[in-house]
Amino acid sequence: MPERLSQETEHARGALPFGPAKVTGPSMVPTLHHGDVLLVHWGARVRPGDVVVLRHPFQQDLLVVKRATERRASGWWVLGDNAFAGGDSTDYGVVPADLVLGRVRLRYRPRRAGQRSPFAVARWALSAVRPVAADRSASRRLRAR
């Protein structure tokens, strides 16, 4: 299942180069989790390893977030970080470059209702906002396909 983004994402994407997107689904775990809010740089240059927002090749009204792993002649090969979730280029092939809309720069993880102890709140505060960096580590990215 592809990592979907909320419908507000499409409305937020306008003349501004940066905008928010809310994640729903498990395909990018452990990098992104359900409920995370992303800061997307619309129209940014994409490099291998970047986490990107794209239009689903078969349902173009659906926006998904994946990792661009390899540039090919006809577009980008994209994979989810969760090998068990599916919904990436192994299902639909190479994504045309014009369907890749932007690059994810930051991730904000909202506080869960159960985080009440001072230790849990401090731990959340230290990790709530993180940059989403390109992962170029071959050992983490290689999986049987």
Short mmCIF file of N, CA and C in Angstrom, two decimals:
data_model
loop_
_atom_site.label_atom_id
_atom_site.label_comp_id
_atom_site.label_asym_id
_atom_site.label_seq_id
_atom_site.Cartn_x
_atom_site.Cartn_y
_atom_site.Cartn_z
N MET A 1 0.85 -1.18 0.00
CA MET A 1 0.00 0.00 0.00
C MET A 1 0.89 1.24 0.00
N PRO A 2 0.62 2.19 -0.88
CA PRO A 2 1.46 3.38 -0.92
C PRO A 2 1.25 4.26 0.29
N GLU A 3 2.29 4.98 0.62
CA GLU A 3 2.21 5.95 1.72
C GLU A 3 1.45 7.15 1.18
N ARG A 4 0.22 7.32 1.62
CA ARG A 4 -0.63 8.39 1.10
C ARG A 4 -0.37 9.68 1.86
N LEU A 5 -0.67 10.77 1.19
CA LEU A 5 -0.61 12.07 1.81
C LEU A 5 -2.02 12.62 1.88
N SER A 6 -2.26 13.45 2.86
CA SER A 6 -3.61 13.97 3.05
C SER A 6 -4.04 14.85 1.88
N GLN A 7 -5.35 15.00 1.71
CA GLN A 7 -5.90 15.80 0.63
C GLN A 7 -5.51 17.27 0.76
N GLU A 8 -5.26 17.75 1.98
CA GLU A 8 -4.87 19.14 2.17
C GLU A 8 -3.55 19.45 1.47
N THR A 9 -2.74 18.43 1.22
CA THR A 9 -1.45 18.62 0.58
C THR A 9 -1.62 19.28 -0.77
N GLU A 10 -2.58 18.80 -1.55
CA GLU A 10 -2.79 19.35 -2.88
C GLU A 10 -3.24 20.80 -2.81
N HIS A 11 -4.05 21.14 -1.81
CA HIS A 11 -4.50 22.51 -1.68
C HIS A 11 -3.38 23.42 -1.19
N ALA A 12 -2.48 22.90 -0.37
CA ALA A 12 -1.38 23.70 0.17
C ALA A 12 -0.33 23.99 -0.89
N ARG A 13 -0.26 23.12 -1.88
CA ARG A 13 0.74 23.27 -2.93
C ARG A 13 0.27 24.36 -3.88
N GLY A 14 0.92 25.47 -3.84
CA GLY A 14 0.51 26.58 -4.68
C GLY A 14 1.72 27.31 -5.18
N ALA A 15 1.71 28.62 -5.02
CA ALA A 15 2.79 29.44 -5.51
C ALA A 15 4.03 29.38 -4.62
N LEU A 16 3.85 28.92 -3.38
CA LEU A 16 4.98 28.87 -2.46
C LEU A 16 5.86 27.66 -2.73
N PRO A 17 7.18 27.81 -2.59
CA PRO A 17 8.07 26.68 -2.86
C PRO A 17 8.05 25.62 -1.77
N PHE A 18 7.58 25.95 -0.55
CA PHE A 18 7.52 24.99 0.55
C PHE A 18 6.09 24.85 1.02
N GLY A 19 5.75 23.65 1.46
CA GLY A 19 4.41 23.43 1.97
C GLY A 19 4.34 22.16 2.80
N PRO A 20 3.27 22.02 3.60
CA PRO A 20 3.13 20.85 4.46
C PRO A 20 2.44 19.68 3.75
N ALA A 21 2.67 18.50 4.26
CA ALA A 21 1.97 17.29 3.82
C ALA A 21 1.89 16.36 5.02
N LYS A 22 0.74 15.71 5.21
CA LYS A 22 0.57 14.80 6.33
C LYS A 22 0.57 13.37 5.83
N VAL A 23 1.35 12.52 6.48
CA VAL A 23 1.53 11.13 6.06
C VAL A 23 0.44 10.24 6.63
N THR A 24 -0.08 9.35 5.79
CA THR A 24 -0.97 8.28 6.25
C THR A 24 -0.46 6.98 5.63
N GLY A 25 -0.28 5.97 6.44
CA GLY A 25 0.17 4.68 5.93
C GLY A 25 1.56 4.30 6.41
N PRO A 26 1.93 3.01 6.22
CA PRO A 26 3.17 2.48 6.79
C PRO A 26 4.34 2.29 5.82
N SER A 27 4.25 2.70 4.57
CA SER A 27 5.27 2.27 3.61
C SER A 27 6.65 2.90 3.80
N MET A 28 6.76 3.97 4.57
CA MET A 28 8.06 4.60 4.78
C MET A 28 8.61 4.41 6.19
N VAL A 29 8.00 3.52 6.96
CA VAL A 29 8.52 3.19 8.30
C VAL A 29 9.87 2.52 8.13
N PRO A 30 10.92 2.85 8.82
CA PRO A 30 11.00 3.63 10.04
C PRO A 30 11.29 5.12 9.83
N THR A 31 11.50 5.57 8.59
CA THR A 31 11.80 6.98 8.35
C THR A 31 10.62 7.88 8.68
N LEU A 32 9.45 7.51 8.18
CA LEU A 32 8.23 8.29 8.40
C LEU A 32 7.16 7.39 8.98
N HIS A 33 6.31 7.95 9.82
CA HIS A 33 5.23 7.19 10.45
C HIS A 33 3.89 7.84 10.15
N HIS A 34 2.83 7.06 10.29
CA HIS A 34 1.48 7.57 10.13
C HIS A 34 1.29 8.78 11.05
N GLY A 35 0.80 9.88 10.52
CA GLY A 35 0.58 11.08 11.31
C GLY A 35 1.69 12.10 11.24
N ASP A 36 2.86 11.73 10.73
CA ASP A 36 3.95 12.70 10.59
C ASP A 36 3.54 13.82 9.63
N VAL A 37 4.04 15.01 9.92
CA VAL A 37 3.81 16.15 9.04
C VAL A 37 5.15 16.47 8.37
N LEU A 38 5.12 16.62 7.06
CA LEU A 38 6.33 16.84 6.28
C LEU A 38 6.38 18.27 5.76
N LEU A 39 7.59 18.79 5.64
CA LEU A 39 7.81 20.05 4.94
C LEU A 39 8.38 19.68 3.58
N VAL A 40 7.62 19.97 2.52
CA VAL A 40 7.99 19.57 1.17
C VAL A 40 8.48 20.78 0.40
N HIS A 41 9.60 20.61 -0.29
CA HIS A 41 10.13 21.64 -1.18
C HIS A 41 9.64 21.29 -2.58
N TRP A 42 8.56 21.95 -2.99
CA TRP A 42 7.95 21.66 -4.29
C TRP A 42 8.87 22.07 -5.42
N GLY A 43 9.04 21.20 -6.40
CA GLY A 43 9.86 21.50 -7.56
C GLY A 43 11.35 21.42 -7.33
N ALA A 44 11.79 20.93 -6.19
CA ALA A 44 13.22 20.85 -5.89
C ALA A 44 13.89 19.77 -6.74
N ARG A 45 15.15 19.96 -6.98
CA ARG A 45 15.95 18.97 -7.71
C ARG A 45 16.04 17.70 -6.88
N VAL A 46 15.84 16.57 -7.52
CA VAL A 46 15.85 15.27 -6.83
C VAL A 46 17.13 14.53 -7.16
N ARG A 47 17.71 13.94 -6.12
CA ARG A 47 18.91 13.11 -6.28
C ARG A 47 18.62 11.72 -5.73
N PRO A 48 19.38 10.73 -6.15
CA PRO A 48 19.16 9.38 -5.59
C PRO A 48 19.29 9.39 -4.07
N GLY A 49 18.35 8.75 -3.41
CA GLY A 49 18.33 8.68 -1.96
C GLY A 49 17.36 9.66 -1.31
N ASP A 50 16.90 10.66 -2.06
CA ASP A 50 15.97 11.65 -1.51
C ASP A 50 14.59 11.05 -1.29
N VAL A 51 13.91 11.52 -0.25
CA VAL A 51 12.51 11.18 -0.03
C VAL A 51 11.70 12.21 -0.80
N VAL A 52 10.79 11.73 -1.67
CA VAL A 52 10.07 12.61 -2.58
C VAL A 52 8.56 12.42 -2.48
N VAL A 53 7.84 13.44 -2.90
CA VAL A 53 6.39 13.36 -3.06
C VAL A 53 6.12 13.26 -4.55
N LEU A 54 5.27 12.32 -4.93
CA LEU A 54 4.97 12.09 -6.34
C LEU A 54 3.50 11.75 -6.53
N ARG A 55 3.07 11.89 -7.76
CA ARG A 55 1.73 11.43 -8.13
C ARG A 55 1.82 9.94 -8.43
N HIS A 56 0.86 9.18 -7.95
CA HIS A 56 0.82 7.75 -8.24
C HIS A 56 0.65 7.59 -9.76
N PRO A 57 1.45 6.75 -10.41
CA PRO A 57 1.38 6.62 -11.87
C PRO A 57 0.02 6.18 -12.41
N PHE A 58 -0.74 5.40 -11.64
CA PHE A 58 -2.03 4.91 -12.12
C PHE A 58 -3.23 5.66 -11.55
N GLN A 59 -3.05 6.37 -10.46
CA GLN A 59 -4.09 7.18 -9.82
C GLN A 59 -3.50 8.56 -9.58
N GLN A 60 -3.51 9.40 -10.57
CA GLN A 60 -2.77 10.65 -10.47
C GLN A 60 -3.39 11.66 -9.52
N ASP A 61 -4.57 11.38 -8.99
CA ASP A 61 -5.12 12.24 -7.95
C ASP A 61 -4.60 11.85 -6.57
N LEU A 62 -3.83 10.76 -6.50
CA LEU A 62 -3.26 10.27 -5.25
C LEU A 62 -1.79 10.67 -5.16
N LEU A 63 -1.43 11.37 -4.07
CA LEU A 63 -0.04 11.72 -3.84
C LEU A 63 0.56 10.72 -2.87
N VAL A 64 1.79 10.29 -3.15
CA VAL A 64 2.48 9.34 -2.30
C VAL A 64 3.88 9.86 -1.99
N VAL A 65 4.46 9.29 -0.94
CA VAL A 65 5.83 9.65 -0.58
C VAL A 65 6.67 8.38 -0.61
N LYS A 66 7.80 8.45 -1.30
CA LYS A 66 8.71 7.32 -1.47
C LYS A 66 10.14 7.84 -1.50
N ARG A 67 11.08 6.91 -1.54
CA ARG A 67 12.49 7.27 -1.68
C ARG A 67 12.90 7.05 -3.14
N ALA A 68 13.43 8.10 -3.76
CA ALA A 68 13.93 7.99 -5.14
C ALA A 68 15.29 7.31 -5.07
N THR A 69 15.37 6.10 -5.58
CA THR A 69 16.61 5.34 -5.42
C THR A 69 17.52 5.39 -6.64
N GLU A 70 16.92 5.52 -7.82
CA GLU A 70 17.75 5.45 -9.02
C GLU A 70 17.10 6.23 -10.15
N ARG A 71 17.91 7.04 -10.84
CA ARG A 71 17.43 7.77 -12.02
C ARG A 71 17.60 6.87 -13.22
N ARG A 72 16.54 6.71 -13.98
CA ARG A 72 16.60 5.91 -15.20
C ARG A 72 16.21 6.79 -16.38
N ALA A 73 16.40 6.27 -17.58
CA ALA A 73 16.13 7.06 -18.78
C ALA A 73 14.70 7.57 -18.82
N SER A 74 13.76 6.79 -18.35
CA SER A 74 12.35 7.19 -18.46
C SER A 74 11.79 7.79 -17.17
N GLY A 75 12.61 7.94 -16.13
CA GLY A 75 12.12 8.54 -14.89
C GLY A 75 12.87 8.05 -13.66
N TRP A 76 12.14 7.90 -12.54
CA TRP A 76 12.74 7.52 -11.26
C TRP A 76 12.23 6.17 -10.79
N TRP A 77 13.13 5.37 -10.24
CA TRP A 77 12.77 4.14 -9.55
C TRP A 77 12.60 4.53 -8.09
N VAL A 78 11.41 4.32 -7.54
CA VAL A 78 11.12 4.74 -6.17
C VAL A 78 10.76 3.53 -5.33
N LEU A 79 11.20 3.54 -4.07
CA LEU A 79 10.93 2.45 -3.14
C LEU A 79 10.48 3.00 -1.80
N GLY A 80 9.64 2.25 -1.11
CA GLY A 80 9.30 2.57 0.26
C GLY A 80 10.37 2.01 1.17
N ASP A 81 10.57 2.62 2.33
CA ASP A 81 11.57 2.11 3.27
C ASP A 81 11.11 0.84 3.97
N ASN A 82 9.81 0.59 3.99
CA ASN A 82 9.25 -0.62 4.60
C ASN A 82 9.05 -1.64 3.49
N ALA A 83 9.90 -2.65 3.45
CA ALA A 83 9.87 -3.65 2.37
C ALA A 83 8.58 -4.45 2.35
N PHE A 84 7.86 -4.50 3.45
CA PHE A 84 6.66 -5.32 3.53
C PHE A 84 5.39 -4.57 3.13
N ALA A 85 5.46 -3.26 2.94
CA ALA A 85 4.26 -2.47 2.65
C ALA A 85 3.91 -2.42 1.17
N GLY A 86 4.89 -2.51 0.28
CA GLY A 86 4.60 -2.47 -1.15
C GLY A 86 4.21 -1.08 -1.63
N GLY A 87 3.59 -1.04 -2.82
CA GLY A 87 3.13 0.22 -3.38
C GLY A 87 4.24 1.11 -3.89
N ASP A 88 5.25 0.51 -4.52
CA ASP A 88 6.35 1.31 -5.05
C ASP A 88 6.68 0.85 -6.46
N SER A 89 7.87 1.15 -6.96
CA SER A 89 8.23 0.82 -8.34
C SER A 89 8.26 -0.68 -8.61
N THR A 90 8.34 -1.49 -7.59
CA THR A 90 8.27 -2.93 -7.83
C THR A 90 6.86 -3.32 -8.28
N ASP A 91 5.87 -2.49 -7.98
CA ASP A 91 4.49 -2.74 -8.41
C ASP A 91 4.16 -2.02 -9.72
N TYR A 92 4.62 -0.77 -9.88
CA TYR A 92 4.20 0.01 -11.05
C TYR A 92 5.34 0.48 -11.94
N GLY A 93 6.56 0.06 -11.68
CA GLY A 93 7.67 0.39 -12.56
C GLY A 93 8.22 1.78 -12.36
N VAL A 94 8.92 2.26 -13.34
CA VAL A 94 9.57 3.57 -13.28
C VAL A 94 8.51 4.66 -13.30
N VAL A 95 8.70 5.67 -12.44
CA VAL A 95 7.79 6.81 -12.37
C VAL A 95 8.33 7.92 -13.26
N PRO A 96 7.53 8.41 -14.22
CA PRO A 96 8.01 9.51 -15.07
C PRO A 96 8.43 10.72 -14.22
N ALA A 97 9.49 11.38 -14.63
CA ALA A 97 10.05 12.50 -13.86
C ALA A 97 9.04 13.61 -13.62
N ASP A 98 8.10 13.82 -14.55
CA ASP A 98 7.13 14.90 -14.37
C ASP A 98 6.09 14.59 -13.29
N LEU A 99 6.02 13.34 -12.81
CA LEU A 99 5.11 12.99 -11.72
C LEU A 99 5.76 13.19 -10.36
N VAL A 100 7.07 13.40 -10.32
CA VAL A 100 7.77 13.67 -9.06
C VAL A 100 7.64 15.17 -8.79
N LEU A 101 6.93 15.52 -7.70
CA LEU A 101 6.54 16.90 -7.45
C LEU A 101 7.46 17.68 -6.53
N GLY A 102 8.11 16.99 -5.59
CA GLY A 102 8.95 17.71 -4.64
C GLY A 102 9.75 16.79 -3.76
N ARG A 103 10.62 17.41 -2.99
CA ARG A 103 11.54 16.70 -2.10
C ARG A 103 11.19 17.03 -0.65
N VAL A 104 11.17 16.02 0.20
CA VAL A 104 10.85 16.21 1.61
C VAL A 104 12.10 16.73 2.32
N ARG A 105 11.95 17.83 3.06
CA ARG A 105 13.08 18.44 3.77
C ARG A 105 13.07 18.17 5.27
N LEU A 106 11.87 18.27 5.90
CA LEU A 106 11.75 18.08 7.35
C LEU A 106 10.60 17.16 7.68
N ARG A 107 10.70 16.52 8.84
CA ARG A 107 9.63 15.69 9.36
C ARG A 107 9.29 16.16 10.77
N TYR A 108 8.00 16.39 11.03
CA TYR A 108 7.54 16.73 12.38
C TYR A 108 6.66 15.58 12.85
N ARG A 109 7.01 15.01 13.99
CA ARG A 109 6.23 13.90 14.56
C ARG A 109 5.42 14.45 15.73
N PRO A 110 4.09 14.55 15.58
CA PRO A 110 3.26 15.08 16.67
C PRO A 110 3.35 14.21 17.92
N ARG A 111 3.13 14.84 19.06
CA ARG A 111 3.17 14.12 20.34
C ARG A 111 1.94 13.23 20.49
N ARG A 112 2.17 12.00 20.94
CA ARG A 112 1.07 11.07 21.18
C ARG A 112 0.40 11.37 22.50
N ALA A 113 -0.86 11.02 22.60
CA ALA A 113 -1.64 11.30 23.80
C ALA A 113 -1.06 10.60 25.03
N GLY A 114 -0.43 9.45 24.87
CA GLY A 114 0.11 8.69 25.99
C GLY A 114 1.44 9.20 26.53
N GLN A 115 2.02 10.19 25.92
CA GLN A 115 3.31 10.72 26.34
C GLN A 115 3.10 11.78 27.41
N ARG A 116 2.98 11.34 28.66
CA ARG A 116 2.69 12.29 29.75
C ARG A 116 3.84 12.46 30.72
N SER A 117 4.68 11.45 30.86
CA SER A 117 5.76 11.57 31.84
C SER A 117 6.77 12.61 31.35
N PRO A 118 7.46 13.27 32.26
CA PRO A 118 8.46 14.26 31.86
C PRO A 118 9.53 13.67 30.95
N PHE A 119 9.91 12.41 31.22
CA PHE A 119 10.91 11.75 30.38
C PHE A 119 10.39 11.57 28.94
N ALA A 120 9.14 11.13 28.80
CA ALA A 120 8.55 10.92 27.47
C ALA A 120 8.41 12.25 26.72
N VAL A 121 8.01 13.29 27.41
CA VAL A 121 7.86 14.61 26.79
C VAL A 121 9.22 15.15 26.36
N ALA A 122 10.22 14.99 27.20
CA ALA A 122 11.58 15.44 26.85
C ALA A 122 12.12 14.66 25.65
N ARG A 123 11.90 13.36 25.64
CA ARG A 123 12.34 12.53 24.52
C ARG A 123 11.66 12.97 23.22
N TRP A 124 10.35 13.22 23.31
CA TRP A 124 9.61 13.70 22.14
C TRP A 124 10.17 15.05 21.67
N ALA A 125 10.40 15.97 22.61
CA ALA A 125 10.86 17.31 22.25
C ALA A 125 12.20 17.27 21.53
N LEU A 126 13.05 16.32 21.89
CA LEU A 126 14.37 16.22 21.26
C LEU A 126 14.31 15.60 19.88
N SER A 127 13.22 14.87 19.57
CA SER A 127 13.17 14.19 18.28
C SER A 127 11.96 14.55 17.43
N ALA A 128 11.16 15.51 17.84
CA ALA A 128 9.92 15.84 17.12
C ALA A 128 10.18 16.37 15.72
N VAL A 129 11.18 17.22 15.57
CA VAL A 129 11.50 17.79 14.26
C VAL A 129 12.86 17.29 13.84
N ARG A 130 12.91 16.69 12.67
CA ARG A 130 14.17 16.17 12.14
C ARG A 130 14.26 16.44 10.64
N PRO A 131 15.44 16.72 10.14
CA PRO A 131 15.58 16.80 8.68
C PRO A 131 15.45 15.40 8.09
N VAL A 132 14.93 15.33 6.89
CA VAL A 132 14.83 14.05 6.18
C VAL A 132 15.96 14.06 5.16
N ALA A 133 17.02 13.36 5.49
CA ALA A 133 18.21 13.36 4.65
C ALA A 133 18.18 12.22 3.66
N ALA A 134 18.93 12.39 2.60
CA ALA A 134 19.06 11.33 1.60
C ALA A 134 19.81 10.17 2.21
N ASP A 135 19.30 8.98 1.99
CA ASP A 135 19.94 7.77 2.49
C ASP A 135 20.62 7.08 1.33
N ARG A 136 21.92 7.19 1.29
CA ARG A 136 22.67 6.60 0.18
C ARG A 136 23.42 5.35 0.60
N SER A 137 23.10 4.83 1.78
CA SER A 137 23.76 3.65 2.28
C SER A 137 23.28 2.41 1.52
N ALA A 138 24.16 1.80 0.78
CA ALA A 138 23.78 0.64 -0.02
C ALA A 138 23.33 -0.52 0.84
N SER A 139 23.95 -0.70 1.99
CA SER A 139 23.60 -1.84 2.84
C SER A 139 22.17 -1.73 3.36
N ARG A 140 21.69 -0.51 3.64
CA ARG A 140 20.32 -0.33 4.14
C ARG A 140 19.31 -0.39 2.99
N ARG A 141 19.70 -0.02 1.79
CA ARG A 141 18.76 0.10 0.69
C ARG A 141 18.60 -1.18 -0.12
N LEU A 142 19.58 -2.06 -0.06
CA LEU A 142 19.49 -3.26 -0.87
C LEU A 142 18.49 -4.24 -0.29
N ARG A 143 17.61 -4.72 -1.11
CA ARG A 143 16.69 -5.78 -0.71
C ARG A 143 16.39 -6.62 -1.94
N ALA A 144 15.99 -7.82 -1.70
CA ALA A 144 15.67 -8.73 -2.80
C ALA A 144 14.45 -8.21 -3.56
N ARG A 145 14.58 -8.06 -4.84
CA ARG A 145 13.46 -7.58 -5.68
C ARG A 145 13.28 -8.51 -6.84
#
